[in-house]
Coordinates of C-alpha atoms in Angstrom, one line a residue:
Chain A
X204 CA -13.1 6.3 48.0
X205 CA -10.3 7.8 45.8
X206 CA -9.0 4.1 45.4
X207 CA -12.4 2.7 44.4
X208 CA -12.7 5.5 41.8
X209 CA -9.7 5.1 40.5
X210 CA -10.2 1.5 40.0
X211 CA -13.8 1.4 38.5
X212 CA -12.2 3.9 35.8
X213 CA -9.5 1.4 35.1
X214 CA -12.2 -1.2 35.2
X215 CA -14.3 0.9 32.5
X216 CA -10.9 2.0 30.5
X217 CA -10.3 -1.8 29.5
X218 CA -14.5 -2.4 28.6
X219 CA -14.4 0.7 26.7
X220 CA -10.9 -0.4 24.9
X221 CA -11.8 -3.8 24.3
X222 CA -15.0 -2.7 22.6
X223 CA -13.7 0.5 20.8
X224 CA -11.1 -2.3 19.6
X225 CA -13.9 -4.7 18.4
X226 CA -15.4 -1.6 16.5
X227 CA -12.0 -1.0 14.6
X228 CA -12.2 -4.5 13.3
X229 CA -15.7 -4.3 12.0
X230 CA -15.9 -1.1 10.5
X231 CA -16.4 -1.7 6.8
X232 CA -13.7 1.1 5.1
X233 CA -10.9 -0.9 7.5
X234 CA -12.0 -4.2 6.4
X235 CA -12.0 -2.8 2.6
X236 CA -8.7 -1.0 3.5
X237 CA -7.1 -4.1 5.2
X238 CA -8.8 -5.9 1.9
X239 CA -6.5 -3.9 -0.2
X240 CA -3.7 -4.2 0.9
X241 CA -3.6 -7.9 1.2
X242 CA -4.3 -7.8 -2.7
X243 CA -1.3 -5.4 -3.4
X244 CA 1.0 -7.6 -1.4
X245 CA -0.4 -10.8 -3.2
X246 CA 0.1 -9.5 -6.9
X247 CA 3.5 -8.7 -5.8
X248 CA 6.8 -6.8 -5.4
X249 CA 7.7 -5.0 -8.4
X250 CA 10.8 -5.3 -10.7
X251 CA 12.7 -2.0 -10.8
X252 CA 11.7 -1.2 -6.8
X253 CA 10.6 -4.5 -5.1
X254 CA 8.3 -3.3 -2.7
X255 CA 9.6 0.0 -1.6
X256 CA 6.7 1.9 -3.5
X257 CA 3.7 -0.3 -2.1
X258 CA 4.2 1.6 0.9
X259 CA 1.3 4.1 -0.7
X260 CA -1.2 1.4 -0.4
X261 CA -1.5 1.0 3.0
X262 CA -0.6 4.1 3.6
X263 CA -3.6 5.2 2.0
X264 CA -5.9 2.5 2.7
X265 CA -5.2 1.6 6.3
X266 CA -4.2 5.2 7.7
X267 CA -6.3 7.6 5.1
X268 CA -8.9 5.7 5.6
X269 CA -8.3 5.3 9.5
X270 CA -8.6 8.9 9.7
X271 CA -12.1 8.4 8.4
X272 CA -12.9 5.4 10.4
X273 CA -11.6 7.1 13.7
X274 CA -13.4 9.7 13.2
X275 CA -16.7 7.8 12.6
X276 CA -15.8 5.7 16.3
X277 CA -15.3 8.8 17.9
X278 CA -19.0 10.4 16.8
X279 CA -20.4 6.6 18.1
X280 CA -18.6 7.1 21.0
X281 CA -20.4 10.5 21.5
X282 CA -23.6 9.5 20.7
X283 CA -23.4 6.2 23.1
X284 CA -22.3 8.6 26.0
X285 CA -25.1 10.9 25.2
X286 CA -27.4 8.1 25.0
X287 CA -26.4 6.8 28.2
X288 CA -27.4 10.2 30.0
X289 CA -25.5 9.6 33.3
X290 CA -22.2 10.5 33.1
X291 CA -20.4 6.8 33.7
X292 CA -17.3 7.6 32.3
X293 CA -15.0 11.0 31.8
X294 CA -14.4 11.9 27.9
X295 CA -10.5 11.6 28.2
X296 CA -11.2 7.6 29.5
X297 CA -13.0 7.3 26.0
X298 CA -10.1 9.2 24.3
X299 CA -7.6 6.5 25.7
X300 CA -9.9 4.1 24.8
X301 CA -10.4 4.8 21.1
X302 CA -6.7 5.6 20.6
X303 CA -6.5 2.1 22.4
X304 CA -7.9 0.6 18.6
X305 CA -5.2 1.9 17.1
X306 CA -3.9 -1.3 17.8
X307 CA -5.9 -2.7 15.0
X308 CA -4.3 -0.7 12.1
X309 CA -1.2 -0.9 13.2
X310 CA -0.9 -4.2 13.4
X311 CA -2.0 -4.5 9.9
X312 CA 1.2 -2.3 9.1
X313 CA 3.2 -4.5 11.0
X314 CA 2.3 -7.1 8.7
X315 CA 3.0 -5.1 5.5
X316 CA 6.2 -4.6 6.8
X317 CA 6.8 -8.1 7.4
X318 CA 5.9 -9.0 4.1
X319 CA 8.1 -5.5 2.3
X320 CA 11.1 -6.5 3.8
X321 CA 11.0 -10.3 2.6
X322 CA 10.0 -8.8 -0.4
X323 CA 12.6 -5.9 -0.7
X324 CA 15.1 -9.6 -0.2
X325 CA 13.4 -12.2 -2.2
X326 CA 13.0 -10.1 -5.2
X327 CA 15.8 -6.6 -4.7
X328 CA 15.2 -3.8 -6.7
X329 CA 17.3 -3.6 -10.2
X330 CA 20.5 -1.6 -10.3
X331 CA 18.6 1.3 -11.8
X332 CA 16.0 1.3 -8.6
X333 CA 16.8 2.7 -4.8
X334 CA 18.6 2.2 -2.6
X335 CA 22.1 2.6 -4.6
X336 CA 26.1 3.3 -3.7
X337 CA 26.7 3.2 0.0
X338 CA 22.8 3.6 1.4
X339 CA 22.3 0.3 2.8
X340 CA 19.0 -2.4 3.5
X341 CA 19.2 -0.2 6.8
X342 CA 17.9 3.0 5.1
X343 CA 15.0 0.8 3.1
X344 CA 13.8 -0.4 6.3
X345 CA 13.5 2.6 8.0
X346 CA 11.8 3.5 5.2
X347 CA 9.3 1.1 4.6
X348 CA 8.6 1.1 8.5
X349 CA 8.1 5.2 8.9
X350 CA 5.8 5.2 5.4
X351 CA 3.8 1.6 5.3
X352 CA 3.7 1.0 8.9
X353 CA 3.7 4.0 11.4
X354 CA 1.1 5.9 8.6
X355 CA -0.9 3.0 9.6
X356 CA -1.0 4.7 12.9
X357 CA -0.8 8.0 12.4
X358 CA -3.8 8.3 10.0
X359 CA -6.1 7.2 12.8
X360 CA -4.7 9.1 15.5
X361 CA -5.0 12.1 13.6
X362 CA -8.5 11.2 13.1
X363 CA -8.5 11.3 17.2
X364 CA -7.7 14.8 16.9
X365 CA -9.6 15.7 14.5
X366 CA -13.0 14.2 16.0
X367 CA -12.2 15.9 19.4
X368 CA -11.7 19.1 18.1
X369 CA -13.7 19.7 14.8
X370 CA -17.1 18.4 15.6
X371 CA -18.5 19.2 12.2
X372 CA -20.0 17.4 9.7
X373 CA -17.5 16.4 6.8
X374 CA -14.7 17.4 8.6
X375 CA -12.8 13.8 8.2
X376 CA -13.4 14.2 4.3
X377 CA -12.0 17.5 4.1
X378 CA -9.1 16.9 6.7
X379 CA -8.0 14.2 4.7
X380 CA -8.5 16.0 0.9
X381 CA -6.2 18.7 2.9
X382 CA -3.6 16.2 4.4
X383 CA -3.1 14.3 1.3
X384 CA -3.1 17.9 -0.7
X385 CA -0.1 19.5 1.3
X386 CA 1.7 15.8 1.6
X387 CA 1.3 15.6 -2.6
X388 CA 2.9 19.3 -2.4
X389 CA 5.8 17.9 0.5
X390 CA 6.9 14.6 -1.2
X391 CA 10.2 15.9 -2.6
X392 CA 9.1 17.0 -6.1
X393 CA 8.9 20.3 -5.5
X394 CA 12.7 20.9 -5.4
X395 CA 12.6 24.2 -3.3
X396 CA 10.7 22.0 -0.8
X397 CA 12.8 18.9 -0.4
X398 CA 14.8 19.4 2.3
X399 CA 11.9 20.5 4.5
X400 CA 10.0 18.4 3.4
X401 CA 10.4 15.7 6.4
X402 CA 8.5 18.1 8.7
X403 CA 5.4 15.9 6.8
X404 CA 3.6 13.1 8.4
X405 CA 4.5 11.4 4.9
X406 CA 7.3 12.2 2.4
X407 CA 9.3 9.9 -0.2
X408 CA 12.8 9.3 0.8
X409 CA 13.9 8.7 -3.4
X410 CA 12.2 7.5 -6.7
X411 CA 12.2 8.3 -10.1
X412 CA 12.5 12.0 -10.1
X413 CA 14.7 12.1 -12.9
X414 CA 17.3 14.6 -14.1
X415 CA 17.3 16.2 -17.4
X416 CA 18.5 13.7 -19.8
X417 CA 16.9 10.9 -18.3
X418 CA 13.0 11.8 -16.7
X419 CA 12.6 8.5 -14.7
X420 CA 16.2 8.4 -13.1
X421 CA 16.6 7.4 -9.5
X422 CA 17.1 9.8 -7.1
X423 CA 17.6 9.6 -2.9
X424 CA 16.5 12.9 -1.6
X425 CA 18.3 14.5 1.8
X426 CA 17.4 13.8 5.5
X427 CA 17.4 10.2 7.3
X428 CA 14.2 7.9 7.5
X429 CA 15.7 6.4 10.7
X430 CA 15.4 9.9 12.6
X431 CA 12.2 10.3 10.5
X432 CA 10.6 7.0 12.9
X433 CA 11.3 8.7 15.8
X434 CA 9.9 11.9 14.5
X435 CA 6.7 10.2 13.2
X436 CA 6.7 8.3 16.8
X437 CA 6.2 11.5 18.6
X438 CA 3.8 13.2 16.2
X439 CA 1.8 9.8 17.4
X440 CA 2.5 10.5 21.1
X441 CA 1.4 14.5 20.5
X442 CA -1.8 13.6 18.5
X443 CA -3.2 11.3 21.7
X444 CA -2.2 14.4 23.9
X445 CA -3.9 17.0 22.0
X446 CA -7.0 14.5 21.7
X447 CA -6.9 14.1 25.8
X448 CA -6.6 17.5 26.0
X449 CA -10.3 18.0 24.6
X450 CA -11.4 17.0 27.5
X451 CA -12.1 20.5 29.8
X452 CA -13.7 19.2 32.6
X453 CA -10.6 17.0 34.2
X454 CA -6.9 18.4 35.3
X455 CA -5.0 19.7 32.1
X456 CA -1.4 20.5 33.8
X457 CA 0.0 16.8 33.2
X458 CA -1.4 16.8 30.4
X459 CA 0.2 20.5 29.4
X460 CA 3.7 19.0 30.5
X461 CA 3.7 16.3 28.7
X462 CA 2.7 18.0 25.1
X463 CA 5.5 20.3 25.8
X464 CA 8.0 17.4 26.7
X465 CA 6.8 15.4 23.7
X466 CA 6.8 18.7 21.7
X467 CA 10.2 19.3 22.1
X468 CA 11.5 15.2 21.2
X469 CA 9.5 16.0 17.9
X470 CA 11.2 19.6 17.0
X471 CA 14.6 18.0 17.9
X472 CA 13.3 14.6 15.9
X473 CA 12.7 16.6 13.0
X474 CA 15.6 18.5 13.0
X475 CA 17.9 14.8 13.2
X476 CA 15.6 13.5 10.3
X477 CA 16.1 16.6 8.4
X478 CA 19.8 17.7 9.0
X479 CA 21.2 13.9 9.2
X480 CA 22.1 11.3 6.9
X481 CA 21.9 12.1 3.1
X482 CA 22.9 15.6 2.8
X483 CA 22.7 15.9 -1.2
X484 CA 20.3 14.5 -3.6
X485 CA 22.2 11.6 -5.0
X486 CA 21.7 10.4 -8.6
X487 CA 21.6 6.9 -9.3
X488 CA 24.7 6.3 -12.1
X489 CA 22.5 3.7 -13.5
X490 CA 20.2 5.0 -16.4
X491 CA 16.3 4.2 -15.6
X492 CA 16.1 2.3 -19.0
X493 CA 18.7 -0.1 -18.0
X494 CA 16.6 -3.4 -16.3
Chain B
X121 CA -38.4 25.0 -0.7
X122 CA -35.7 27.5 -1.0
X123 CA -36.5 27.8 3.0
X124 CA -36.3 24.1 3.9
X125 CA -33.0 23.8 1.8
X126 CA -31.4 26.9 3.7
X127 CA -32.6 25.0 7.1
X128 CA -31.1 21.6 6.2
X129 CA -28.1 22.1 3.6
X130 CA -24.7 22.0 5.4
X131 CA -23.8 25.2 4.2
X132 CA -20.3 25.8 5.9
X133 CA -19.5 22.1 4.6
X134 CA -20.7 23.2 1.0
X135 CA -19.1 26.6 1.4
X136 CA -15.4 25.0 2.6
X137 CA -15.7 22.6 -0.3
X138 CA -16.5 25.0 -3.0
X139 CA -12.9 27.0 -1.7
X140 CA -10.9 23.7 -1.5
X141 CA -12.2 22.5 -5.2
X142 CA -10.5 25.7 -7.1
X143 CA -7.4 25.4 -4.2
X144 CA -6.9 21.4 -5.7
X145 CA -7.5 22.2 -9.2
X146 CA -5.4 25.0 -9.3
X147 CA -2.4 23.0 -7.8
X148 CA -2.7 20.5 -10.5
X149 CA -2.6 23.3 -13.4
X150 CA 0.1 24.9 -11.7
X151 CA 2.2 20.8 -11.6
X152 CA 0.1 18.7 -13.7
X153 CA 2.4 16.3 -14.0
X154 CA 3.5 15.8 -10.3
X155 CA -0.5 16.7 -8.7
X156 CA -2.8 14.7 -10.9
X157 CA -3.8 12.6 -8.0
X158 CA -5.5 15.8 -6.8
X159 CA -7.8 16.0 -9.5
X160 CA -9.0 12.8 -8.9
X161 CA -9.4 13.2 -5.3
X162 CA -11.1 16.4 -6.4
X163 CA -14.1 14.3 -8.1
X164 CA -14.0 12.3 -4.3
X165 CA -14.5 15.5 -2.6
X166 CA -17.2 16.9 -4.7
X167 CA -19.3 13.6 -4.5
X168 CA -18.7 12.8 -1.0
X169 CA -19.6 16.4 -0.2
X170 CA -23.0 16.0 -2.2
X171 CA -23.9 12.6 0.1
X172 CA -23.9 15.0 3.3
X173 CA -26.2 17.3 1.3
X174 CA -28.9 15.2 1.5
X175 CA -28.6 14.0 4.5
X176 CA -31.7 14.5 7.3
X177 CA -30.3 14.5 10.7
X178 CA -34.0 15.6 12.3
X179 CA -35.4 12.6 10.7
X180 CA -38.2 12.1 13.9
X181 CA -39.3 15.9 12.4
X182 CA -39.2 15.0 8.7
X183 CA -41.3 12.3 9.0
X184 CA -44.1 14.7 10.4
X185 CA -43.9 16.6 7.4
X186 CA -46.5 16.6 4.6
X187 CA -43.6 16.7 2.1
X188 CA -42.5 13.2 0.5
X189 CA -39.0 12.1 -0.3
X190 CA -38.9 13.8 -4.4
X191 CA -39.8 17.2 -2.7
X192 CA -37.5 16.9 0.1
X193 CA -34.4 15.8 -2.3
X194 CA -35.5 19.1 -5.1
X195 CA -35.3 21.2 -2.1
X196 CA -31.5 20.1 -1.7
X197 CA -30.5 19.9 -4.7
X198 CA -30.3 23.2 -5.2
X199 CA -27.5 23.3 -3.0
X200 CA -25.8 20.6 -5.5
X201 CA -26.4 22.4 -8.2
X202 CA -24.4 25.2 -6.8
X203 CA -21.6 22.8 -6.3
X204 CA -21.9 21.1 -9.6
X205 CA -21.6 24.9 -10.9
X206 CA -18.6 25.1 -8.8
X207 CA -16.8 22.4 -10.3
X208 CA -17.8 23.4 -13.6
X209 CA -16.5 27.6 -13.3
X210 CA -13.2 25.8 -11.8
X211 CA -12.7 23.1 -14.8
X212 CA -13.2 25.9 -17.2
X213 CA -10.4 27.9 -15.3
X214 CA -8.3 25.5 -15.0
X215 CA -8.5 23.9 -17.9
X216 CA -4.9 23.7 -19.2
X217 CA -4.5 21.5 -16.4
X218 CA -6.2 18.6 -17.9
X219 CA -3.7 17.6 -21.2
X220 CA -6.8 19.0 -23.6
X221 CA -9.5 16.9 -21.6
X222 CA -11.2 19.5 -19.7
X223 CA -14.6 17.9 -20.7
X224 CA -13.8 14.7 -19.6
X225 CA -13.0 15.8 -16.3
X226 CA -16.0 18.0 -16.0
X227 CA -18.4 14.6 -16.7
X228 CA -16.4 12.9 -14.8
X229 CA -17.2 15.6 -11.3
X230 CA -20.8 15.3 -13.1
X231 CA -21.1 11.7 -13.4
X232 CA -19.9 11.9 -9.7
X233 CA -22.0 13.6 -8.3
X234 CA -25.3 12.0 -9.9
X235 CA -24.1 8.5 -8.6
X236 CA -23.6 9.5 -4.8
X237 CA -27.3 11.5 -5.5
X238 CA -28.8 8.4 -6.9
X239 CA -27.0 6.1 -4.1
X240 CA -27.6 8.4 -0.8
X241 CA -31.9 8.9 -2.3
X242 CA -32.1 5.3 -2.7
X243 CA -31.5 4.5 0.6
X244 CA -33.3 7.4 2.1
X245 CA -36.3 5.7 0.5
X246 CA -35.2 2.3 2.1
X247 CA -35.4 4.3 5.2
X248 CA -31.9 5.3 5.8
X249 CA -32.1 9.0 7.6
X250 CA -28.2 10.0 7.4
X251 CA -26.6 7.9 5.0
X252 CA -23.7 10.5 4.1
X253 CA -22.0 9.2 7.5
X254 CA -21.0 6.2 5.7
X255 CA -20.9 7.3 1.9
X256 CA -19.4 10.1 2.5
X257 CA -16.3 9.3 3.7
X258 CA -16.2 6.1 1.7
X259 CA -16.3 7.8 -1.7
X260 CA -13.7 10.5 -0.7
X261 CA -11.7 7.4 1.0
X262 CA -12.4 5.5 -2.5
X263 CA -11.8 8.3 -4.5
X264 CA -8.6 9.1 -2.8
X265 CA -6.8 5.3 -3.0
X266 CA -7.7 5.1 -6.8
X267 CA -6.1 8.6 -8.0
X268 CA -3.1 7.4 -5.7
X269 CA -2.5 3.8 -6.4
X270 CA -4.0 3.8 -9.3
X271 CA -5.0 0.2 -8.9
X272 CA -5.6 -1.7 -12.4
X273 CA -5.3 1.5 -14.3
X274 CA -4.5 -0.6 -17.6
X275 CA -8.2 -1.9 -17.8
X276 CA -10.1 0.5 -15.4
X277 CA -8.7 4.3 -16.5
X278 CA -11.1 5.7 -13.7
X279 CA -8.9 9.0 -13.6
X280 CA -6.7 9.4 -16.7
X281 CA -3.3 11.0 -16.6
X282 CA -0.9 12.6 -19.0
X283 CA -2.7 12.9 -23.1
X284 CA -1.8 9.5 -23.9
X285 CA -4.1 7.7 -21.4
X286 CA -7.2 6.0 -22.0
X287 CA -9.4 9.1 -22.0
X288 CA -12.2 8.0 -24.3
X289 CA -12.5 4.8 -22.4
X290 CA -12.6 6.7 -19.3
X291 CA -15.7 8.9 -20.7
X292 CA -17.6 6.0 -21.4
X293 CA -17.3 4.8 -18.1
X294 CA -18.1 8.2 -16.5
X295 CA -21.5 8.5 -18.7
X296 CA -22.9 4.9 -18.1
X297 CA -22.6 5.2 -14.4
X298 CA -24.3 8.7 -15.0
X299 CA -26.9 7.0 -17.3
X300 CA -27.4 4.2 -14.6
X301 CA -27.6 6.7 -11.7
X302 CA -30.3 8.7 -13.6
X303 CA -32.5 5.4 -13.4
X304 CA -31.7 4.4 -9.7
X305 CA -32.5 8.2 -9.1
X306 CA -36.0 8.1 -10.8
X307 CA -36.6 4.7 -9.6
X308 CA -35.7 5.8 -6.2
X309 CA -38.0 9.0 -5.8
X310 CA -41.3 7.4 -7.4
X311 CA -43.6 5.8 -4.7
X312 CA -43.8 5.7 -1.0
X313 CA -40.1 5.2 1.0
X314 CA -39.8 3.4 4.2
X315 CA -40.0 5.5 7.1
X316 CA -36.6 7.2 8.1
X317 CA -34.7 5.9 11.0
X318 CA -31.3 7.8 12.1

């Protein structure tokens, strides 16, 4: 009996994934999103910082607006349950199936970082741009990987959370006007702020920040984008935990464990990205002006 | 009226909204230079905010109702009104914020907000019961990758930045899409709509 239940949950799991994922696909604002960044990548790396900075494009339009298009399948999701009337499946194997389609977006930021890192080498940022001195193509990939590809992921696993717990209407809008407010606020210009900073689900590693004779020199803030993956990796794990969690009518103690396992990788994490790697801000000795 | 818009408005929504507009604002007088993004996002907020004001999630009950489509969308906007108010009261206080353009960012929240009107009632007349599921977060989603990436902003200054930006340019834009929205908005509540669906 137990064995039969177990395995028409499995059977529905995979239905439920393979359609959520089919849903992903379609939904217009990925398509425009997905749309978007293909155009970025096709006009191009830039000069001074090759394609380091693109990583705000799909950033924004793949895991912004994932938040938004996650949270739009998980109100389907509700509504085709309700509709359905009997209960045929339990609302943590519809959780696992949404989070599933993250798949979608993600592999979309795999393919930006494909792209960045033939682009960071087929056309290098100029002497005046970052990386500089001893940071290495190691510290640019880790960087274009935790900002252009894992956001990718985050954003709509975030939007999990968010549908679970705030049923509301216009609660994805303002969660993501409030996301992209306090990560504006976190991104290292605030100097008071930038060595915490990297307790953010999104923060610049370096850029033109300038220093007082020169406003557009380049600058690589503290902490290590390489911990900063890891970190971002289990803020993903926690955000499908806290999602499954919603769900009050089946066994929350495995559930419970886990967040507090997970929870303690992502303090330690942090803690790596934040107390590892650059320690100072370094100033690039090349004036901005120079090509 | 003023009962049927207290039934239907999303009042928390509008209520969280009208806090987080001042909250943005105030963050980029306080760094203009580093949070202009915000103010753009801010005009995203405020519009896609209005979309889910006219929404009509009992649609099946609306449709009983001897009122037509231009009653039903007075009733709410009321509830715009306060939020166009809103934005206005926090452009005017934060309006060192704005490199001497607080007007153009005040017509550009206005322009906003008449084009998501104008877009949301024309396809409540096409039959369209909760458009703001779609709009809504499209134009905040929109809103949001243009003030960040600030795609094509040599041709297209949608959100100006700094006092030597296209400003003027960016006014005329803002008041033709108001103009246009003005038309799709009359066009929209004259005659008979289709009946709503969800």
């Amino acid at each position: 009996m137990s064995q039969t239940k177990t395995a028409t949950e499995t059977d529905a799991f995979v239905a439920l994934a393979l359609q959520e994922i089919k849903h992903y696909l379609r939904h217009p604002l990925f398509l425009v999103g997905t749309l978007l960044t293909i155009v970025m990548c096709v006009i191009g790396p830039n000069k001074v910082t090759s394609s380091l900075f693109h990583v705000i494009v799909p950033a924004t339009a793949v895991g912004v607006f994932g938040l938004l298009v996650m949270i739009s399948l998980v109100r389907r999701s509700d509504r085709a349950h309700e509709a359905a009337g009997t209960v045929t499946t339990t609302e943590r194997t519809r959780t696992l199936a949404l989070a599933t389609s993250v798949v979608v977006p993600f592999t979309v930021g795999l393919a930006f970082f494909a792209w960045a890192v033939w682009a960071y080498h087929d056309s290098p940022p100029a002497p005046s741009g970052i990386p500089f001195g001893d940071i290495g193509d190691g510290w640019a990939y880790a960087l274009l990987f935790s900002l252009g590809t894992l956001s990718c992921a985050g954003g709509p696993i975030l939007g999990l959370v968010i549908g679970r717990w705030l049923p509301f209407r216009g609660a994805g809008a303002v969660s993501a006007v409030l996301l992209i407010m306090v990560t504006i606020v976190m991104q290292g210009l605030i100097e008071p702020l930038r060595f915490i900073r990297v307790v953010m689900p999104w923060t610049y590693f370096g850029g033109p920040l300038g220093i007082e004779d020169d406003p557009n020199r380049s600058l690589i803030m503290t902490g290590s984008p390489g911990w900063y993956c890891a970190y971002l990796i289990a803020l993903c794990a926690l955000g499908v935990l806290v999602a499954v969690l919603h769900d009050r009518e089946q066994p929350r103690t495995g559930i419970l464990r886990a967040l507090g396992v997970v929870g303690v990788f992502a303090v330690v994490f942090c803690a790596l990205a934040m107390t590892t790697g650059v320690q100072e801000t370094m100033v690039n000795p090349v004036h901005s002006t120079v090509p | 009226m003023i009962r049927h818009a207290t039934q239907a408005v999303p009042w928390r929504l509008l209520g969280l909204v009208a806090v987080l507009l001042p909250l943005l604002l105030r963050t980029v007088e306080e760094w203009p230079y580093t949070m202009w993004p915000l103010q753009g996002i801010a005009v995203g907020l405020l519009a896609g905010t209005t979309a889910w004001a006219f929404d009509e999630p009992a649609a099946a009950l609306v449709d009983t109702l001897p009122r037509d489509l231009a009653w039903r969308t007075a009733a709410r906007s009321g509830a715009v009104l306060l939020l166009v108010a809103c934005w206005l009261l926090t452009v005017h206080w934060t309006r060192d914020a704005y490199f001497g353009h607080a007007v153009a960012v005040a017509v550009q929240g206005c322009a906003a907000v008449l084009a998501t009107s104008a877009y949301v009632t024309w396809l409540r007349h096409r039959g369209r019961a909760t458009p703001a599921g779609v709009v809504g977060p499209g134009v905040v989603a929109g809103a949001a990758f243009v003030a960040l990436a600030r795609p094509f902003a040599d041709v297209l200054p949608v959100f100006p930045y700094t006092a030597m930006d296209a400003w003027s340019q960016s006014t005329t834009l803002w008041v033709a899409l108001g103009v246009l929205s003005l038309g799709v908005l009359a066009g929209s509540l004259r005659g008979v709509g289709r009946p709503l669906r969800g």
